[in-house]
Amino acid sequence: MRLILLGPPGCGKGTQAKLLSRRLDLEHIGTGDLLRAAIRNTTPVGARARPFVDTGNLVPDDLVNELVAERFQRTDRPSRFVMDGYPRTLAQAHAFEQVLAQWKLPVESVILMNVSDAEITRRVTGRWSCPTPNCKATYHVENNPPRVAGVCDECGGRLIQRADDNVDTVRARLKVYHNDTSGLIPYYRQRGLLSEVEGSGSIEQIYASILGILQPQGG
Ligand SMILES: [Zn+2]
């Protein structure tokens, strides 16, 4: 199976990609992990990407495309994979398609996890986490609240919110997502590759919906 997972930031596609990679024996490919590995191994693309990372800047889209291409040039290129967060734009989808065509590994399925902006905002802004280094427990004010507000159940640490998890940042990220995917989603739909799942249930419910699409006979 060669699969792309799409969905807004905070929709839980990383969690689903991890579950699917174990169940279906797929390589879980996220550009963050690829980038870290390329820099650690000082590959040609890693060396060019490093200054962006070191200065806290976003790696340009072209370089991200080259990073993915570099992964597929290796002899241990994955023939079965789930893409998590790439391609993000129509231009990246075109670049990715060329890479895959070169190795005769076409994408077989694209799954879009639909979660409303309101739901994403509610999820992300309700997150609290424990800063204690060997605890790192996470909570949500509605779904999974600590017993005492602001205090970690596990270690008694004082819970904090990530600076990024505020309403303005989430809205800005969603705006970029909608803009980026406005060409991408129709592209995969027109090619008959796109399936959509309701992404607002439990992790288990969403996972079952995705498996139902990928393995209609329950195989
Ligand atoms: Zn804790």
PDB file of C-alpha atoms and ligand atoms in Angstrom:
ATOM      1  CA  MET A   1       0.000   0.000   0.000  1.00  0.00           C
ATOM      2  CA  ARG A   2       1.216   3.476  -0.933  1.00  0.00           C
ATOM      3  CA  LEU A   3      -0.818   6.048   0.872  1.00  0.00           C
ATOM      4  CA  ILE A   4      -0.998   9.802   1.483  1.00  0.00           C
ATOM      5  CA  LEU A   5      -2.816  11.129   4.549  1.00  0.00           C
ATOM      6  CA  LEU A   6      -4.199  14.666   4.274  1.00  0.00           C
ATOM      7  CA  GLY A   7      -5.890  16.787   6.891  1.00  0.00           C
ATOM      8  CA  PRO A   8      -5.589  20.065   8.769  1.00  0.00           C
ATOM      9  CA  PRO A   9      -2.808  20.604  11.323  1.00  0.00           C
ATOM     10  CA  GLY A  10      -3.961  19.131  14.615  1.00  0.00           C
ATOM     11  CA  CYS A  11      -6.373  16.616  13.011  1.00  0.00           C
ATOM     12  CA  GLY A  12      -4.410  13.627  14.318  1.00  0.00           C
ATOM     13  CA  LYS A  13      -2.958  12.342  11.054  1.00  0.00           C
ATOM     14  CA  GLY A  14       0.401  11.622  12.691  1.00  0.00           C
ATOM     15  CA  THR A  15      -1.306   9.285  15.147  1.00  0.00           C
ATOM     16  CA  GLN A  16      -3.222   7.538  12.367  1.00  0.00           C
ATOM     17  CA  ALA A  17      -0.097   7.273  10.200  1.00  0.00           C
ATOM     18  CA  LYS A  18       1.740   5.580  13.064  1.00  0.00           C
ATOM     19  CA  LEU A  19      -1.081   3.074  13.621  1.00  0.00           C
ATOM     20  CA  LEU A  20      -1.369   2.322   9.904  1.00  0.00           C
ATOM     21  CA  SER A  21       2.381   1.912   9.478  1.00  0.00           C
ATOM     22  CA  ARG A  22       2.415  -0.802  12.167  1.00  0.00           C
ATOM     23  CA  ARG A  23      -0.731  -2.583  11.033  1.00  0.00           C
ATOM     24  CA  LEU A  24       0.032  -2.563   7.304  1.00  0.00           C
ATOM     25  CA  ASP A  25       3.836  -2.660   7.530  1.00  0.00           C
ATOM     26  CA  LEU A  26       4.315   0.722   5.822  1.00  0.00           C
ATOM     27  CA  GLU A  27       7.210   3.142   6.192  1.00  0.00           C
ATOM     28  CA  HIS A  28       5.878   6.232   7.987  1.00  0.00           C
ATOM     29  CA  ILE A  29       7.330   9.212   6.090  1.00  0.00           C
ATOM     30  CA  GLY A  30       7.106  12.661   7.654  1.00  0.00           C
ATOM     31  CA  THR A  31       9.231  15.512   6.360  1.00  0.00           C
ATOM     32  CA  GLY A  32      10.355  16.494   9.877  1.00  0.00           C
ATOM     33  CA  ASP A  33      11.890  13.052  10.448  1.00  0.00           C
ATOM     34  CA  LEU A  34      13.391  12.990   6.944  1.00  0.00           C
ATOM     35  CA  LEU A  35      14.941  16.390   7.527  1.00  0.00           C
ATOM     36  CA  ARG A  36      16.477  15.420  10.874  1.00  0.00           C
ATOM     37  CA  ALA A  37      17.880  12.187   9.397  1.00  0.00           C
ATOM     38  CA  ALA A  38      19.324  13.984   6.348  1.00  0.00           C
ATOM     39  CA  ILE A  39      21.043  16.553   8.566  1.00  0.00           C
ATOM     40  CA  ARG A  40      22.340  13.886  10.965  1.00  0.00           C
ATOM     41  CA  ASN A  41      23.749  11.852   8.061  1.00  0.00           C
ATOM     42  CA  THR A  42      25.025  15.010   6.298  1.00  0.00           C
ATOM     43  CA  THR A  43      23.480  14.014   2.962  1.00  0.00           C
ATOM     44  CA  PRO A  44      23.803  16.593   0.133  1.00  0.00           C
ATOM     45  CA  VAL A  45      20.253  17.874   0.701  1.00  0.00           C
ATOM     46  CA  GLY A  46      20.699  17.703   4.474  1.00  0.00           C
ATOM     47  CA  ALA A  47      23.770  19.937   4.217  1.00  0.00           C
ATOM     48  CA  ARG A  48      21.794  22.523   2.216  1.00  0.00           C
ATOM     49  CA  ALA A  49      18.811  22.384   4.554  1.00  0.00           C
ATOM     50  CA  ARG A  50      20.828  22.705   7.723  1.00  0.00           C
ATOM     51  CA  PRO A  51      21.299  26.514   7.682  1.00  0.00           C
ATOM     52  CA  PHE A  52      17.513  26.990   7.553  1.00  0.00           C
ATOM     53  CA  VAL A  53      17.005  24.719  10.535  1.00  0.00           C
ATOM     54  CA  ASP A  54      19.910  26.224  12.489  1.00  0.00           C
ATOM     55  CA  THR A  55      18.471  29.716  12.070  1.00  0.00           C
ATOM     56  CA  GLY A  56      14.935  28.569  12.915  1.00  0.00           C
ATOM     57  CA  ASN A  57      13.589  29.194   9.418  1.00  0.00           C
ATOM     58  CA  LEU A  58      11.228  27.036   7.380  1.00  0.00           C
ATOM     59  CA  VAL A  59      12.944  24.859   4.805  1.00  0.00           C
ATOM     60  CA  PRO A  60      11.760  26.054   1.344  1.00  0.00           C
ATOM     61  CA  ASP A  61       9.329  23.815  -0.554  1.00  0.00           C
ATOM     62  CA  ASP A  62      11.840  23.016  -3.321  1.00  0.00           C
ATOM     63  CA  LEU A  63      14.318  21.713  -0.793  1.00  0.00           C
ATOM     64  CA  VAL A  64      11.608  19.611   0.861  1.00  0.00           C
ATOM     65  CA  ASN A  65      10.892  18.077  -2.556  1.00  0.00           C
ATOM     66  CA  GLU A  66      14.582  17.285  -2.960  1.00  0.00           C
ATOM     67  CA  LEU A  67      14.658  15.774   0.507  1.00  0.00           C
ATOM     68  CA  VAL A  68      11.873  13.356  -0.423  1.00  0.00           C
ATOM     69  CA  ALA A  69      13.512  12.605  -3.791  1.00  0.00           C
ATOM     70  CA  GLU A  70      16.767  11.855  -1.971  1.00  0.00           C
ATOM     71  CA  ARG A  71      15.005   9.323   0.268  1.00  0.00           C
ATOM     72  CA  PHE A  72      13.674   7.522  -2.811  1.00  0.00           C
ATOM     73  CA  GLN A  73      17.070   7.539  -4.545  1.00  0.00           C
ATOM     74  CA  ARG A  74      18.497   5.301  -1.843  1.00  0.00           C
ATOM     75  CA  THR A  75      18.556   1.585  -2.604  1.00  0.00           C
ATOM     76  CA  ASP A  76      16.446   0.912   0.499  1.00  0.00           C
ATOM     77  CA  ARG A  77      13.654   3.130  -0.891  1.00  0.00           C
ATOM     78  CA  PRO A  78      10.273   2.161   0.558  1.00  0.00           C
ATOM     79  CA  SER A  79       7.872   0.378  -1.780  1.00  0.00           C
ATOM     80  CA  ARG A  80       5.118   0.604   0.862  1.00  0.00           C
ATOM     81  CA  PHE A  81       4.601   3.844   2.725  1.00  0.00           C
ATOM     82  CA  VAL A  82       2.258   6.295   4.378  1.00  0.00           C
ATOM     83  CA  MET A  83       3.025   9.978   3.770  1.00  0.00           C
ATOM     84  CA  ASP A  84       2.306  12.212   6.763  1.00  0.00           C
ATOM     85  CA  GLY A  85       2.352  15.934   5.935  1.00  0.00           C
ATOM     86  CA  TYR A  86       3.727  15.653   2.388  1.00  0.00           C
ATOM     87  CA  PRO A  87       2.772  16.589  -0.269  1.00  0.00           C
ATOM     88  CA  ARG A  88       1.269  19.718   1.247  1.00  0.00           C
ATOM     89  CA  THR A  89       0.696  21.711  -1.964  1.00  0.00           C
ATOM     90  CA  LEU A  90      -0.216  20.986  -5.579  1.00  0.00           C
ATOM     91  CA  ALA A  91       3.344  21.836  -6.678  1.00  0.00           C
ATOM     92  CA  GLN A  92       4.712  19.290  -4.196  1.00  0.00           C
ATOM     93  CA  ALA A  93       2.214  16.694  -5.438  1.00  0.00           C
ATOM     94  CA  HIS A  94       3.554  17.154  -8.967  1.00  0.00           C
ATOM     95  CA  ALA A  95       7.169  16.858  -7.791  1.00  0.00           C
ATOM     96  CA  PHE A  96       6.326  13.759  -5.736  1.00  0.00           C
ATOM     97  CA  GLU A  97       4.560  12.143  -8.656  1.00  0.00           C
ATOM     98  CA  GLN A  98       7.674  12.515 -10.810  1.00  0.00           C
ATOM     99  CA  VAL A  99       9.832  10.908  -8.133  1.00  0.00           C
ATOM    100  CA  LEU A 100       7.435   7.984  -7.737  1.00  0.00           C
ATOM    101  CA  ALA A 101       7.056   7.532 -11.509  1.00  0.00           C
ATOM    102  CA  GLN A 102      10.831   7.181 -11.767  1.00  0.00           C
ATOM    103  CA  TRP A 103      10.721   4.173  -9.399  1.00  0.00           C
ATOM    104  CA  LYS A 104       7.344   2.861 -10.630  1.00  0.00           C
ATOM    105  CA  LEU A 105       5.785   3.283  -7.195  1.00  0.00           C
ATOM    106  CA  PRO A 106       2.550   5.218  -7.868  1.00  0.00           C
ATOM    107  CA  VAL A 107       0.351   6.444  -5.026  1.00  0.00           C
ATOM    108  CA  GLU A 108      -2.575   4.063  -4.561  1.00  0.00           C
ATOM    109  CA  SER A 109      -4.763   5.947  -2.122  1.00  0.00           C
ATOM    110  CA  VAL A 110      -5.169   9.434  -0.643  1.00  0.00           C
ATOM    111  CA  ILE A 111      -7.220   9.798   2.516  1.00  0.00           C
ATOM    112  CA  LEU A 112      -8.488  13.178   3.655  1.00  0.00           C
ATOM    113  CA  MET A 113      -9.362  13.483   7.335  1.00  0.00           C
ATOM    114  CA  ASN A 114     -12.148  16.036   7.549  1.00  0.00           C
ATOM    115  CA  VAL A 115     -12.204  18.035  10.772  1.00  0.00           C
ATOM    116  CA  SER A 116     -13.871  21.447  11.003  1.00  0.00           C
ATOM    117  CA  ASP A 117     -11.830  24.535  11.836  1.00  0.00           C
ATOM    118  CA  ALA A 118     -13.898  25.008  15.006  1.00  0.00           C
ATOM    119  CA  GLU A 119     -13.084  21.488  16.168  1.00  0.00           C
ATOM    120  CA  ILE A 120      -9.347  21.913  15.444  1.00  0.00           C
ATOM    121  CA  THR A 121      -9.311  25.200  17.342  1.00  0.00           C
ATOM    122  CA  ARG A 122     -11.112  23.626  20.304  1.00  0.00           C
ATOM    123  CA  ARG A 123      -8.693  20.682  20.383  1.00  0.00           C
ATOM    124  CA  VAL A 124      -5.484  22.627  20.100  1.00  0.00           C
ATOM    125  CA  THR A 125      -6.301  25.499  22.451  1.00  0.00           C
ATOM    126  CA  GLY A 126      -7.471  23.047  25.138  1.00  0.00           C
ATOM    127  CA  ARG A 127      -4.143  21.206  25.320  1.00  0.00           C
ATOM    128  CA  TRP A 128      -2.050  21.355  28.473  1.00  0.00           C
ATOM    129  CA  SER A 129       1.110  19.435  29.162  1.00  0.00           C
ATOM    130  CA  CYS A 130       3.419  18.640  32.045  1.00  0.00           C
ATOM    131  CA  PRO A 131       6.896  20.191  31.680  1.00  0.00           C
ATOM    132  CA  THR A 132       8.581  17.693  34.044  1.00  0.00           C
ATOM    133  CA  PRO A 133      11.266  16.096  31.817  1.00  0.00           C
ATOM    134  CA  ASN A 134      10.560  12.420  32.595  1.00  0.00           C
ATOM    135  CA  CYS A 135       6.777  12.880  32.825  1.00  0.00           C
ATOM    136  CA  LYS A 136       5.519  14.920  29.836  1.00  0.00           C
ATOM    137  CA  ALA A 137       1.897  13.863  30.482  1.00  0.00           C
ATOM    138  CA  THR A 138      -0.660  15.625  28.267  1.00  0.00           C
ATOM    139  CA  TYR A 139      -4.200  16.755  29.052  1.00  0.00           C
ATOM    140  CA  HIS A 140      -7.154  18.424  27.403  1.00  0.00           C
ATOM    141  CA  VAL A 141      -9.512  20.690  29.334  1.00  0.00           C
ATOM    142  CA  GLU A 142     -12.589  18.942  27.881  1.00  0.00           C
ATOM    143  CA  ASN A 143     -11.550  15.469  26.696  1.00  0.00           C
ATOM    144  CA  ASN A 144      -8.991  14.512  29.298  1.00  0.00           C
ATOM    145  CA  PRO A 145      -8.816  17.033  32.157  1.00  0.00           C
ATOM    146  CA  PRO A 146      -6.428  16.625  35.104  1.00  0.00           C
ATOM    147  CA  ARG A 147      -8.110  15.863  38.455  1.00  0.00           C
ATOM    148  CA  VAL A 148      -7.036  19.259  39.780  1.00  0.00           C
ATOM    149  CA  ALA A 149      -7.035  22.138  37.255  1.00  0.00           C
ATOM    150  CA  GLY A 150      -3.489  23.083  36.236  1.00  0.00           C
ATOM    151  CA  VAL A 151      -1.795  20.235  38.137  1.00  0.00           C
ATOM    152  CA  CYS A 152      -0.332  17.033  36.664  1.00  0.00           C
ATOM    153  CA  ASP A 153      -2.069  13.854  37.907  1.00  0.00           C
ATOM    154  CA  GLU A 154       1.149  11.865  37.502  1.00  0.00           C
ATOM    155  CA  CYS A 155       3.776  14.000  39.220  1.00  0.00           C
ATOM    156  CA  GLY A 156       2.059  17.075  40.660  1.00  0.00           C
ATOM    157  CA  GLY A 157       3.890  19.362  38.186  1.00  0.00           C
ATOM    158  CA  ARG A 158       2.348  22.671  37.169  1.00  0.00           C
ATOM    159  CA  LEU A 159       0.796  22.258  33.685  1.00  0.00           C
ATOM    160  CA  ILE A 160       1.736  24.604  30.865  1.00  0.00           C
ATOM    161  CA  GLN A 161       0.352  25.464  27.407  1.00  0.00           C
ATOM    162  CA  ARG A 162       2.637  25.519  24.390  1.00  0.00           C
ATOM    163  CA  ALA A 163       3.151  29.061  23.160  1.00  0.00           C
ATOM    164  CA  ASP A 164       1.941  27.972  19.684  1.00  0.00           C
ATOM    165  CA  ASP A 165      -1.345  26.553  20.921  1.00  0.00           C
ATOM    166  CA  ASN A 166      -3.284  29.817  21.016  1.00  0.00           C
ATOM    167  CA  VAL A 167      -6.274  30.816  18.889  1.00  0.00           C
ATOM    168  CA  ASP A 168      -4.423  33.248  16.610  1.00  0.00           C
ATOM    169  CA  THR A 169      -1.656  30.777  15.771  1.00  0.00           C
ATOM    170  CA  VAL A 170      -4.149  27.988  15.099  1.00  0.00           C
ATOM    171  CA  ARG A 171      -6.236  30.223  12.815  1.00  0.00           C
ATOM    172  CA  ALA A 172      -3.133  31.287  10.911  1.00  0.00           C
ATOM    173  CA  ARG A 173      -2.079  27.640  10.451  1.00  0.00           C
ATOM    174  CA  LEU A 174      -5.560  26.683   9.239  1.00  0.00           C
ATOM    175  CA  LYS A 175      -5.576  29.544   6.752  1.00  0.00           C
ATOM    176  CA  VAL A 176      -2.280  28.315   5.284  1.00  0.00           C
ATOM    177  CA  TYR A 177      -3.650  24.755   5.190  1.00  0.00           C
ATOM    178  CA  HIS A 178      -6.805  25.745   3.279  1.00  0.00           C
ATOM    179  CA  ASN A 179      -4.795  27.826   0.864  1.00  0.00           C
ATOM    180  CA  ASP A 180      -2.207  25.069   0.275  1.00  0.00           C
ATOM    181  CA  THR A 181      -4.750  22.285  -0.209  1.00  0.00           C
ATOM    182  CA  SER A 182      -7.220  24.223  -2.386  1.00  0.00           C
ATOM    183  CA  GLY A 183      -5.500  22.783  -5.461  1.00  0.00           C
ATOM    184  CA  LEU A 184      -4.247  19.548  -3.927  1.00  0.00           C
ATOM    185  CA  ILE A 185      -7.561  18.022  -2.853  1.00  0.00           C
ATOM    186  CA  PRO A 186      -9.341  18.489  -6.227  1.00  0.00           C
ATOM    187  CA  TYR A 187      -6.231  17.142  -7.974  1.00  0.00           C
ATOM    188  CA  TYR A 188      -6.388  13.807  -6.140  1.00  0.00           C
ATOM    189  CA  ARG A 189     -10.189  13.720  -6.346  1.00  0.00           C
ATOM    190  CA  GLN A 190     -10.120  14.105 -10.144  1.00  0.00           C
ATOM    191  CA  ARG A 191      -7.659  11.252 -10.402  1.00  0.00           C
ATOM    192  CA  GLY A 192      -9.999   8.968  -8.452  1.00  0.00           C
ATOM    193  CA  LEU A 193      -7.532   8.508  -5.592  1.00  0.00           C
ATOM    194  CA  LEU A 194      -9.234  10.548  -2.873  1.00  0.00           C
ATOM    195  CA  SER A 195     -11.379   9.121  -0.065  1.00  0.00           C
ATOM    196  CA  GLU A 196     -12.677  11.217   2.806  1.00  0.00           C
ATOM    197  CA  VAL A 197     -13.192  10.168   6.417  1.00  0.00           C
ATOM    198  CA  GLU A 198     -14.883  11.947   9.266  1.00  0.00           C
ATOM    199  CA  GLY A 199     -11.943  12.923  11.457  1.00  0.00           C
ATOM    200  CA  SER A 200     -13.754  14.087  14.584  1.00  0.00           C
ATOM    201  CA  GLY A 201     -14.407  10.788  16.424  1.00  0.00           C
ATOM    202  CA  SER A 202     -12.105   8.812  18.708  1.00  0.00           C
ATOM    203  CA  ILE A 203      -8.704   7.612  17.482  1.00  0.00           C
ATOM    204  CA  GLU A 204     -10.127   4.052  17.254  1.00  0.00           C
ATOM    205  CA  GLN A 205     -13.220   5.148  15.260  1.00  0.00           C
ATOM    206  CA  ILE A 206     -11.170   7.118  12.755  1.00  0.00           C
ATOM    207  CA  TYR A 207      -8.656   4.282  12.432  1.00  0.00           C
ATOM    208  CA  ALA A 208     -11.511   1.833  11.711  1.00  0.00           C
ATOM    209  CA  SER A 209     -12.925   4.165   9.020  1.00  0.00           C
ATOM    210  CA  ILE A 210      -9.536   4.406   7.314  1.00  0.00           C
ATOM    211  CA  LEU A 211      -8.980   0.640   7.434  1.00  0.00           C
ATOM    212  CA  GLY A 212     -12.493   0.196   6.012  1.00  0.00           C
ATOM    213  CA  ILE A 213     -11.464   2.237   2.978  1.00  0.00           C
ATOM    214  CA  LEU A 214      -8.093   0.524   2.516  1.00  0.00           C
ATOM    215  CA  GLN A 215      -9.302  -3.015   3.205  1.00  0.00           C
ATOM    216  CA  PRO A 216     -12.978  -3.076   2.159  1.00  0.00           C
ATOM    217  CA  GLN A 217     -13.200  -6.854   2.677  1.00  0.00           C
ATOM    218  CA  GLY A 218     -11.738  -6.555   6.157  1.00  0.00           C
ATOM    219  CA  GLY A 219      -8.635  -8.428   4.986  1.00  0.00           C
TER     220      GLY A 219
HETATM  221 ZN    ZN B   1       3.758  15.356  35.250  1.00  0.00          ZN
END
